Coordinates of C-alpha atoms in Angstrom, one line a residue:
M1 CA 0.0 0.0 0.0
R2 CA 1.4 3.3 -0.9
G3 CA 0.1 6.8 -0.2
A4 CA 1.3 10.4 0.1
V5 CA 0.3 13.1 2.7
G6 CA 1.9 16.4 1.8
S7 CA 5.5 15.7 1.5
L8 CA 5.2 12.4 3.4
L9 CA 5.7 9.2 1.4
V10 CA 4.6 6.0 3.1
T11 CA 5.3 2.6 1.6
F12 CA 4.5 -0.8 3.2
S13 CA 6.5 -3.8 2.1
L14 CA 5.8 -7.5 2.3
T15 CA 9.0 -8.4 4.2
C16 CA 9.3 -8.4 8.0
S17 CA 12.8 -7.5 9.1
F18 CA 12.6 -4.1 10.6
T19 CA 15.4 -1.6 11.5
I20 CA 15.5 2.1 12.3
I21 CA 18.3 4.3 11.1
K22 CA 18.5 7.9 12.5
P23 CA 20.1 10.4 10.2
Q24 CA 20.2 14.0 11.2
Q25 CA 16.8 15.1 9.7
A26 CA 14.8 11.9 9.3
Q27 CA 14.3 8.4 10.3
L28 CA 14.4 5.6 7.8
F29 CA 12.4 2.4 8.1
H30 CA 14.0 -0.2 6.0
F31 CA 12.1 -3.5 5.4
S32 CA 15.0 -5.6 4.2
R33 CA 15.0 -8.4 1.7
I34 CA 15.2 -11.8 3.2
S35 CA 17.5 -14.4 1.7
S36 CA 16.0 -17.8 1.3
S37 CA 16.5 -20.9 -0.7
S38 CA 12.9 -20.6 -1.9
S39 CA 12.8 -19.1 -5.4
L40 CA 9.4 -17.6 -4.5
L41 CA 10.8 -15.6 -1.6
Q42 CA 13.8 -14.5 -3.6
S43 CA 11.8 -13.4 -6.6
H44 CA 8.8 -11.7 -5.1
F45 CA 9.9 -9.8 -2.0
T46 CA 12.0 -6.7 -2.6
P47 CA 13.3 -4.0 -0.2
I48 CA 11.0 -1.0 0.2
K49 CA 11.6 2.0 2.5
F50 CA 9.7 4.9 4.0
Y51 CA 10.8 8.0 5.7
Y52 CA 9.2 10.4 8.2
S53 CA 10.5 13.4 10.0
S54 CA 9.6 12.5 13.6
Q55 CA 11.5 11.1 16.6
T56 CA 8.7 8.6 17.4
T57 CA 8.0 5.1 16.0
S58 CA 4.5 6.0 14.8
I59 CA 3.0 8.4 12.4
T60 CA -0.3 10.2 12.9
M61 CA -2.1 11.2 9.7
G62 CA -5.4 13.0 10.5
A63 CA -7.6 10.4 12.1
S64 CA -5.3 7.5 11.3
K65 CA -2.3 6.0 13.0
V66 CA 0.5 4.1 11.5
S67 CA 3.0 1.9 13.6
P68 CA 5.5 -0.6 12.4
D69 CA 3.0 -3.5 12.5
H70 CA -0.4 -2.0 13.0
F71 CA -2.4 0.6 11.0
T72 CA -5.7 1.9 12.5
G73 CA -8.1 3.8 10.3
A74 CA -10.6 6.5 11.2
W75 CA -14.2 5.7 12.3
Y76 CA -16.8 5.6 9.6
S77 CA -20.5 4.8 9.4
V78 CA -23.1 2.6 7.8
P79 CA -26.7 2.8 9.1
G80 CA -26.8 1.8 12.7
L81 CA -23.1 0.9 13.0
R82 CA -19.7 2.5 13.4
L83 CA -16.7 0.8 11.9
R84 CA -12.9 1.3 11.6
D85 CA -10.3 -0.7 9.7
H86 CA -7.1 -2.3 11.1
R87 CA -4.2 -3.6 9.0
F88 CA -1.5 -5.7 10.6
T89 CA 1.9 -6.7 9.2
V90 CA 2.4 -10.4 10.2
P91 CA 4.9 -13.1 9.3
L92 CA 4.0 -15.5 6.5
D93 CA 5.7 -18.2 8.5
Y94 CA 5.6 -17.7 12.3
S95 CA 8.3 -20.3 12.9
L96 CA 10.8 -18.1 11.2
A97 CA 9.8 -15.0 13.3
Q98 CA 11.5 -11.9 11.9
Q99 CA 13.3 -13.9 9.2
S100 CA 10.0 -14.6 7.5
P101 CA 8.5 -12.6 4.7
C102 CA 5.4 -10.7 5.8
I103 CA 1.8 -10.4 4.7
T104 CA -0.9 -8.0 5.6
V105 CA -3.9 -9.1 7.6
F106 CA -7.0 -7.0 7.7
A107 CA -9.7 -6.8 10.4
R108 CA -12.7 -4.5 10.7
E109 CA -13.9 -3.3 14.1
V110 CA -17.6 -2.9 14.4
V111 CA -19.8 -1.4 17.2
A112 CA -23.3 -0.2 17.4
A113 CA -23.6 3.5 16.6
G114 CA -22.8 5.6 19.6
K115 CA -20.8 2.9 21.4
E116 CA -17.3 3.7 19.9
D117 CA -15.9 4.8 23.3
Q118 CA -17.7 2.3 25.5
Q119 CA -15.7 -0.4 27.2
L120 CA -17.2 -3.5 25.5
P121 CA -15.9 -7.1 25.5
Y122 CA -14.4 -8.2 22.2
L123 CA -15.9 -10.8 19.9
L124 CA -13.8 -12.1 17.0
Y125 CA -15.7 -13.5 14.0
L126 CA -14.1 -16.3 12.0
Q127 CA -15.7 -16.8 8.6
G128 CA -16.5 -20.1 6.9
G129 CA -14.4 -21.3 4.0
P130 CA -11.6 -21.8 3.7
G131 CA -10.7 -18.9 1.4
F132 CA -13.6 -16.6 2.1
E133 CA -13.5 -13.1 3.5
S134 CA -15.6 -11.7 6.4
P135 CA -18.9 -10.1 5.6
R136 CA -19.1 -6.4 4.6
P137 CA -21.7 -4.8 6.8
T138 CA -24.1 -2.4 4.9
E139 CA -26.4 -1.8 7.9
A140 CA -27.2 -2.9 11.4
S141 CA -29.0 -6.2 10.7
G142 CA -28.8 -9.9 11.1
W143 CA -26.3 -11.6 13.5
I144 CA -23.9 -8.6 13.3
S145 CA -26.6 -6.3 14.8
K146 CA -27.3 -8.9 17.5
A147 CA -23.6 -9.3 18.4
C148 CA -23.1 -5.6 18.6
E149 CA -25.7 -5.2 21.3
D150 CA -23.1 -6.5 23.8
Y151 CA -19.8 -6.7 22.0
R152 CA -17.2 -4.9 20.1
L153 CA -17.1 -7.1 17.0
V154 CA -13.9 -7.8 15.0
L155 CA -14.5 -9.1 11.4
L156 CA -11.3 -10.8 10.4
D157 CA -10.4 -11.3 6.8
Q158 CA -8.4 -14.6 7.2
R159 CA -5.0 -14.5 5.5
G160 CA -5.3 -14.9 1.8
T161 CA -8.9 -13.5 1.6
G162 CA -10.5 -10.1 1.2
L163 CA -7.9 -7.4 2.1
S164 CA -5.5 -9.8 3.8
T165 CA -2.9 -10.3 1.1
P166 CA -5.6 -12.0 -1.0
L167 CA -4.7 -15.1 -3.0
T168 CA -6.7 -14.6 -6.1
T169 CA -6.8 -16.2 -9.6
S170 CA -4.7 -13.2 -10.8
S171 CA -2.3 -12.7 -7.8
M172 CA -1.3 -16.3 -7.7
L173 CA -0.2 -16.2 -11.3
Q174 CA 2.8 -14.2 -10.1
V175 CA 4.3 -17.4 -8.5
K176 CA 6.7 -19.1 -10.8
S177 CA 6.1 -22.7 -10.2
A178 CA 3.4 -25.0 -8.7
Q179 CA 5.8 -26.1 -5.9
D180 CA 6.5 -22.5 -5.0
L181 CA 2.8 -21.9 -4.7
V182 CA 2.3 -25.0 -2.5
D183 CA 5.2 -23.8 -0.3
Y184 CA 3.4 -20.4 0.0
I185 CA -0.2 -21.4 0.6
K186 CA 0.6 -24.2 3.0
H187 CA 0.8 -21.3 5.6
F188 CA -2.9 -20.4 5.1
R189 CA -4.6 -23.0 7.2
A190 CA -6.2 -22.8 10.6
D191 CA -2.9 -23.0 12.6
N192 CA -1.7 -19.8 11.1
I193 CA -5.1 -18.1 11.1
V194 CA -5.1 -18.6 14.9
K195 CA -1.6 -17.2 15.2
D196 CA -2.8 -14.1 13.3
A197 CA -5.7 -13.8 15.6
E198 CA -3.4 -13.9 18.6
F199 CA -1.2 -11.3 17.0
I200 CA -4.2 -9.1 16.6
R201 CA -5.7 -9.7 20.1
K202 CA -2.5 -8.6 21.8
R203 CA -2.6 -5.3 19.9
I204 CA -6.2 -4.3 20.1
V205 CA -7.7 -5.8 23.2
P206 CA -6.9 -3.5 26.2
G207 CA -4.2 -5.0 28.3
G208 CA -4.0 -7.9 25.8
G209 CA -6.8 -9.6 27.6
P210 CA -8.8 -12.6 26.3
W211 CA -11.7 -12.3 23.8
S212 CA -14.6 -14.4 22.8
I213 CA -14.8 -15.9 19.3
L214 CA -17.6 -16.9 17.0
G215 CA -16.7 -19.5 14.3
Q216 CA -19.1 -20.2 11.4
S217 CA -18.4 -23.5 9.5
F218 CA -14.6 -23.5 8.8
G219 CA -14.4 -20.7 11.3
G220 CA -15.5 -23.3 13.9
F221 CA -12.6 -25.6 12.8
C222 CA -10.3 -22.6 13.5
A223 CA -12.0 -22.1 16.9
V224 CA -11.1 -25.7 17.9
T225 CA -7.5 -25.1 16.7
Y226 CA -7.6 -21.9 18.9
L227 CA -8.8 -24.0 21.9
S228 CA -5.9 -26.4 21.2
Y229 CA -3.0 -24.1 21.0
A230 CA -4.0 -20.7 22.5
P231 CA -6.8 -21.2 25.0
H232 CA -5.3 -18.5 27.2
G233 CA -6.5 -15.9 24.6
L234 CA -10.1 -17.0 24.9
S235 CA -12.9 -16.2 27.3
K236 CA -15.8 -17.9 25.4
V237 CA -16.2 -19.9 22.2
L238 CA -19.3 -20.1 20.0
M239 CA -19.5 -22.3 16.9
T240 CA -22.2 -22.6 14.3
G241 CA -22.2 -25.5 11.9
G242 CA -18.4 -25.8 12.4
T243 CA -17.4 -28.7 14.6
P244 CA -14.5 -30.5 12.9
P245 CA -13.9 -34.2 12.9
L246 CA -11.2 -34.9 15.5
G247 CA -9.0 -37.8 14.6
D248 CA -5.5 -38.9 13.5
G249 CA -4.1 -38.3 10.0
C250 CA -6.5 -36.8 7.4
T251 CA -10.1 -36.9 8.5
A252 CA -11.5 -35.9 5.1
D253 CA -12.6 -39.5 4.3
A254 CA -14.6 -39.7 7.5
N255 CA -16.2 -36.3 6.8
Y256 CA -17.2 -37.2 3.2
R257 CA -18.5 -40.6 4.1
T258 CA -20.8 -39.3 6.8
C259 CA -22.0 -36.5 4.4
I260 CA -23.2 -38.9 1.6
K261 CA -26.5 -39.6 3.4
P262 CA -27.4 -36.0 4.1
I263 CA -26.5 -35.1 0.5
L264 CA -28.9 -37.7 -0.9
L265 CA -31.6 -36.6 1.5
Q266 CA -31.3 -33.0 0.3
N267 CA -31.6 -34.2 -3.3
E268 CA -34.7 -36.1 -2.4
K269 CA -36.2 -33.1 -0.7
Y270 CA -35.4 -30.9 -3.6
Y271 CA -37.1 -33.0 -6.2
K272 CA -40.1 -33.3 -4.0
R273 CA -40.4 -29.5 -3.9
F274 CA -39.7 -29.1 -7.6
P275 CA -40.7 -32.4 -9.3
E276 CA -40.6 -30.9 -12.8
D277 CA -36.9 -30.2 -12.4
I278 CA -36.3 -34.0 -12.6
K279 CA -36.9 -33.9 -16.3
I280 CA -35.1 -30.5 -16.8
V281 CA -31.9 -31.8 -15.2
Q282 CA -32.1 -35.1 -17.1
D283 CA -32.5 -33.2 -20.4
I284 CA -29.5 -31.0 -19.6
V285 CA -27.4 -34.0 -18.7
Q286 CA -28.3 -35.8 -22.0
H287 CA -27.6 -32.7 -24.0
L288 CA -24.2 -32.2 -22.4
A289 CA -23.3 -35.9 -22.8
E290 CA -24.1 -35.8 -26.5
S291 CA -22.3 -32.5 -27.2
E292 CA -18.9 -32.5 -28.8
G293 CA -16.2 -33.1 -26.2
G294 CA -18.9 -34.2 -23.6
G295 CA -20.0 -30.7 -22.7
V296 CA -20.6 -27.2 -23.8
P297 CA -18.3 -24.1 -23.5
L298 CA -18.8 -21.9 -20.5
P299 CA -18.6 -18.1 -20.8
S300 CA -15.2 -17.9 -19.1
G301 CA -13.6 -20.5 -21.4
G302 CA -14.2 -23.7 -19.3
I303 CA -16.6 -26.5 -20.1
L304 CA -19.8 -27.6 -18.5
T305 CA -20.1 -31.4 -18.3
P306 CA -22.7 -33.7 -16.6
K307 CA -20.5 -34.1 -13.5
G308 CA -19.8 -30.4 -13.5
L309 CA -23.6 -29.7 -13.6
Q310 CA -23.9 -31.8 -10.4
L311 CA -21.6 -29.3 -8.6
L312 CA -24.7 -27.0 -8.3
G313 CA -25.6 -29.0 -5.2
L314 CA -22.8 -27.2 -3.3
S315 CA -24.7 -23.9 -3.1
G316 CA -28.2 -25.2 -4.1
L317 CA -28.9 -27.9 -1.5
G318 CA -27.2 -26.9 1.7
A319 CA -28.4 -23.4 2.6
S320 CA -31.6 -21.4 2.9
T321 CA -33.0 -20.2 -0.4
G322 CA -30.6 -22.6 -2.1
F323 CA -33.5 -24.7 -3.4
E324 CA -35.3 -21.7 -4.8
R325 CA -32.2 -20.2 -6.4
L326 CA -31.4 -23.5 -8.1
H327 CA -34.9 -24.0 -9.3
Y328 CA -35.0 -20.5 -10.9
M329 CA -31.8 -21.2 -12.6
L330 CA -33.0 -24.4 -14.1
E331 CA -36.3 -23.0 -15.3
R332 CA -34.2 -20.7 -17.7
A333 CA -31.8 -23.5 -18.8
W334 CA -32.8 -23.4 -22.5
D335 CA -32.9 -20.7 -25.1
P336 CA -36.2 -20.4 -27.0
V337 CA -36.3 -21.8 -30.5
L338 CA -36.9 -18.6 -32.6
V339 CA -36.3 -20.2 -36.0
P340 CA -38.1 -23.5 -36.9
G341 CA -35.5 -26.3 -37.1
A342 CA -32.9 -24.5 -35.1
Q343 CA -30.9 -26.6 -32.7
Q344 CA -31.7 -26.5 -29.0
R345 CA -29.1 -24.7 -27.0
I346 CA -28.4 -24.2 -23.3
S347 CA -28.9 -20.5 -22.5
Y348 CA -26.2 -18.0 -21.8
F349 CA -28.2 -17.0 -18.7
F350 CA -27.8 -20.5 -17.3
L351 CA -24.2 -21.0 -18.2
N352 CA -23.3 -17.6 -16.7
S353 CA -25.4 -18.3 -13.6
F354 CA -23.6 -21.7 -13.2
E355 CA -20.2 -20.0 -12.9
K356 CA -21.4 -17.3 -10.5
F357 CA -23.1 -20.0 -8.4
L358 CA -19.8 -21.6 -7.7
S359 CA -17.5 -18.5 -7.1
F360 CA -14.2 -20.4 -7.8
D361 CA -13.1 -17.4 -9.9
T362 CA -13.2 -15.1 -6.9
N363 CA -12.3 -17.5 -4.1
P364 CA -9.9 -20.1 -5.6
L365 CA -8.3 -20.8 -2.2
Y366 CA -11.5 -22.6 -1.3
A367 CA -10.8 -25.2 -4.0
L368 CA -7.0 -25.5 -3.3
L369 CA -7.1 -25.9 0.4
H370 CA -10.5 -27.5 0.9
E371 CA -9.2 -31.0 1.7
A372 CA -6.0 -29.8 3.3
I373 CA -8.0 -28.3 6.2
Y374 CA -8.6 -31.9 7.4
C375 CA -5.0 -33.1 7.2
Q376 CA -2.5 -33.7 10.0
G377 CA 0.6 -35.6 9.0
S378 CA -1.2 -37.3 6.2
S379 CA -2.4 -36.5 2.7
S380 CA -5.9 -36.3 1.5
R381 CA -5.2 -38.1 -1.9
W382 CA -8.3 -36.4 -3.4
S383 CA -10.6 -37.8 -0.7
A384 CA -13.9 -36.5 -2.1
H385 CA -13.1 -38.1 -5.5
R386 CA -12.4 -41.5 -3.9
I387 CA -15.5 -41.3 -1.7
R388 CA -17.7 -40.4 -4.7
A389 CA -16.3 -43.4 -6.6
E390 CA -17.4 -45.6 -3.7
N391 CA -20.9 -44.3 -4.3
E392 CA -20.8 -43.9 -8.1
D393 CA -24.0 -46.0 -8.5
K394 CA -25.8 -43.1 -6.8
F395 CA -24.0 -40.2 -8.5
D396 CA -23.5 -41.4 -12.1
A397 CA -25.5 -38.8 -13.9
I398 CA -25.5 -40.4 -17.4
K399 CA -26.6 -43.8 -15.9
A400 CA -29.3 -42.1 -14.0
V401 CA -30.7 -40.5 -17.2
R402 CA -30.5 -43.9 -19.0
E403 CA -32.5 -45.6 -16.2
G404 CA -35.0 -42.8 -15.8
R405 CA -33.9 -41.8 -12.3
P406 CA -33.4 -38.3 -10.8
V407 CA -29.8 -37.0 -11.3
M408 CA -28.1 -36.5 -7.9
F409 CA -26.3 -33.3 -7.2
T410 CA -23.1 -33.5 -5.2
G411 CA -22.3 -31.5 -2.0
E412 CA -19.3 -29.7 -0.6
M413 CA -16.7 -31.6 -2.5
I414 CA -13.7 -30.7 -4.6
F415 CA -12.7 -33.0 -7.4
P416 CA -9.4 -33.2 -9.5
W417 CA -11.3 -32.9 -12.8
M418 CA -12.5 -29.4 -11.8
F419 CA -9.0 -28.1 -12.5
D420 CA -9.5 -29.2 -16.1
E421 CA -13.0 -28.0 -16.6
L422 CA -13.3 -24.7 -14.7
N423 CA -11.2 -22.0 -16.4
A424 CA -10.4 -20.1 -13.2
L425 CA -8.8 -23.2 -11.6
K426 CA -6.9 -24.5 -14.7
P427 CA -3.6 -22.6 -13.9
F428 CA -3.5 -24.3 -10.4
K429 CA -4.0 -27.9 -11.5
E430 CA -0.4 -29.0 -10.8
A431 CA -0.4 -27.2 -7.4
A432 CA -3.7 -28.9 -6.5
H433 CA -2.3 -32.3 -7.2
L434 CA 0.8 -31.5 -5.1
L435 CA -1.4 -30.4 -2.2
A436 CA -3.5 -33.6 -2.5
E437 CA -0.3 -35.7 -2.1
K438 CA 1.4 -33.6 0.6
E439 CA 1.9 -35.6 3.8
D440 CA 3.9 -33.4 6.1
W441 CA 1.0 -31.2 7.3
P442 CA 1.5 -29.9 10.9
P443 CA -1.1 -30.8 13.6
L444 CA -4.3 -28.7 13.9
Y445 CA -5.7 -30.0 17.1
D446 CA -4.3 -31.2 20.5
I447 CA -6.7 -33.8 21.9
D448 CA -5.1 -33.8 25.3
T449 CA -5.6 -30.0 25.6
L450 CA -9.1 -30.3 24.4
K451 CA -10.0 -33.0 26.9
N452 CA -8.8 -30.7 29.7
N453 CA -10.4 -27.6 28.2
K454 CA -11.5 -24.9 30.7
V455 CA -12.9 -22.3 28.2
P456 CA -16.7 -22.3 27.9
V457 CA -17.8 -23.6 24.5
A458 CA -21.3 -23.7 22.9
A459 CA -21.9 -25.0 19.4
A460 CA -24.9 -25.2 17.1
A461 CA -25.2 -28.5 15.3
Y462 CA -27.7 -28.7 12.4
Y463 CA -29.3 -32.1 12.2
E464 CA -29.5 -32.2 8.4
D465 CA -26.3 -30.3 7.7
M466 CA -24.7 -31.7 4.5
F467 CA -21.5 -29.6 5.0
V468 CA -20.5 -30.5 8.6
N469 CA -22.2 -33.7 9.6
F470 CA -24.2 -33.8 12.8
Q471 CA -22.6 -37.1 13.9
L472 CA -19.2 -35.6 13.8
A473 CA -20.3 -32.8 16.1
I474 CA -21.6 -35.4 18.6
E475 CA -18.2 -37.2 18.5
A476 CA -16.3 -33.9 18.9
E477 CA -18.4 -33.0 22.0
S478 CA -17.0 -36.1 23.8
K479 CA -13.5 -34.8 23.1
I480 CA -13.8 -31.2 24.1
A481 CA -14.3 -30.8 27.8
G482 CA -17.2 -28.5 28.8
M483 CA -18.6 -28.2 25.3
R484 CA -22.4 -27.9 25.0
L485 CA -24.3 -28.6 21.9
F486 CA -27.5 -27.0 20.6
V487 CA -29.0 -29.4 18.1
T488 CA -31.7 -28.3 15.8
N489 CA -33.3 -29.3 12.4
E490 CA -34.9 -25.9 12.1
Y491 CA -32.0 -24.6 10.2
M492 CA -29.5 -25.7 7.6
H493 CA -25.8 -24.8 7.4
S494 CA -26.7 -21.2 7.1
G495 CA -28.5 -21.0 10.4
L496 CA -26.4 -18.1 11.7
R497 CA -27.7 -16.0 8.7
D498 CA -31.2 -17.4 8.7
G499 CA -32.0 -17.3 12.5
P500 CA -29.3 -15.0 13.9
V501 CA -31.2 -13.8 17.0
H502 CA -32.4 -17.4 17.9
I503 CA -29.0 -19.0 17.3
L504 CA -26.9 -16.4 19.2
E505 CA -29.4 -16.1 22.1
Q506 CA -29.4 -19.9 22.5
L507 CA -25.6 -20.2 22.4
M508 CA -25.0 -17.2 24.7
G509 CA -27.7 -18.4 27.1
M510 CA -26.0 -21.8 27.3
L511 CA -22.8 -20.1 28.5
N512 CA -24.2 -17.4 30.7
G513 CA -26.5 -19.5 32.7
K514 CA -29.8 -18.4 31.1
K515 CA -30.3 -21.8 29.5
P516 CA -30.6 -25.0 31.7
L517 CA -27.8 -27.6 31.6
F518 CA -30.3 -30.4 30.7

């Protein structure tokens, strides 16, 4: 980030070594280049300097403050809320400390309007994903409004997302090789997200005291990592649809196997709601299978195949309004025949909607790290692909059409062929295969610490959740001391968005004594 204020030039670099030199009239901050055997680090991190004419180690620019590792912006407003931005310079690799290249991590502080100066407890929000940024509030509504009744909310853009040195389809093209990319993004899992959170907590919570955290989906996985390795930084933990499978090695297989039944159930419920869509989907599958190359071109340059079509279950079956959104896409699947004898074509509207429905072009880290979030000292070996193969009799779209059965959509699964068929993912195919075979993943959870946990924990588990299986939440409860479960079939995976007041009041009540223990 670079900006000028009068004659003041400020430039922030992406390396971490920090020295101060004091010439007669100015101080020089020099972020020095780090030598490393990694070609990525040698090629992409260069020395950058900034000067200022003060004897202190911070700069005040109007309502903003800059210090070596923390920039705080001015307060601003959206209806009902006051917000300010924080940017932190943190190590890419905490194990190297000051010898590591650095990245920027962004967090947005949010309070109810008029509460900027009140002494409120802090609540850190950890977004689902991996690879998705925190929400951008436009008004005081939903769970954010509810949380701000009692808390100073911190919306963290997890490293690699949003404004936290985002790893996008364009930025990752700067990396020279697939192995360099793997060596870089291996630092973007829950273990380092927790280290970032601790870095931030010590700088914004008065006295460096503990804060509460709210983890949605993958954010709940991060919360359990937090409980494992930095419980001293926590006062309360809330999780919604995000209790991870706790086991040795890579637990992706266990997760996908337990999710097959809920996925099939959601398909069944969908077709009961919209029975005419059975024929529409069958016709699309047949058209794709009979097209040259086994599919039709997508607007971005990829190809839509029968198995690609089944990916619509990811967003269409597991969250509120997903059924409706999927149905309204399917009802516009075909172009009208304007000229007698013209060939039937899948509409541009549908093809464009398909790509937007998946969002891999804007959040590629989700596809690259999705199975790695389950791995500890073991590789995933394309877990979802293998588990689907075990159930191919249920998910073979072409066979289903041939036999007159409804075509089953898949759930939250990433497959190797997606890096051939989806244009946004094609440049990262080799890196994806290397990640799938990578075995030396560090641990994410400490079972002994969790069994002796002293931090109050409450978690919402959704009975028909097809993303994070209910059974795995039950098993995790037995391994996290003091954890209390709120089990409901009233909501799907998006319960925090759909019933924010109910969900948060229930979880908070379980921790503050307002809800009975039994």
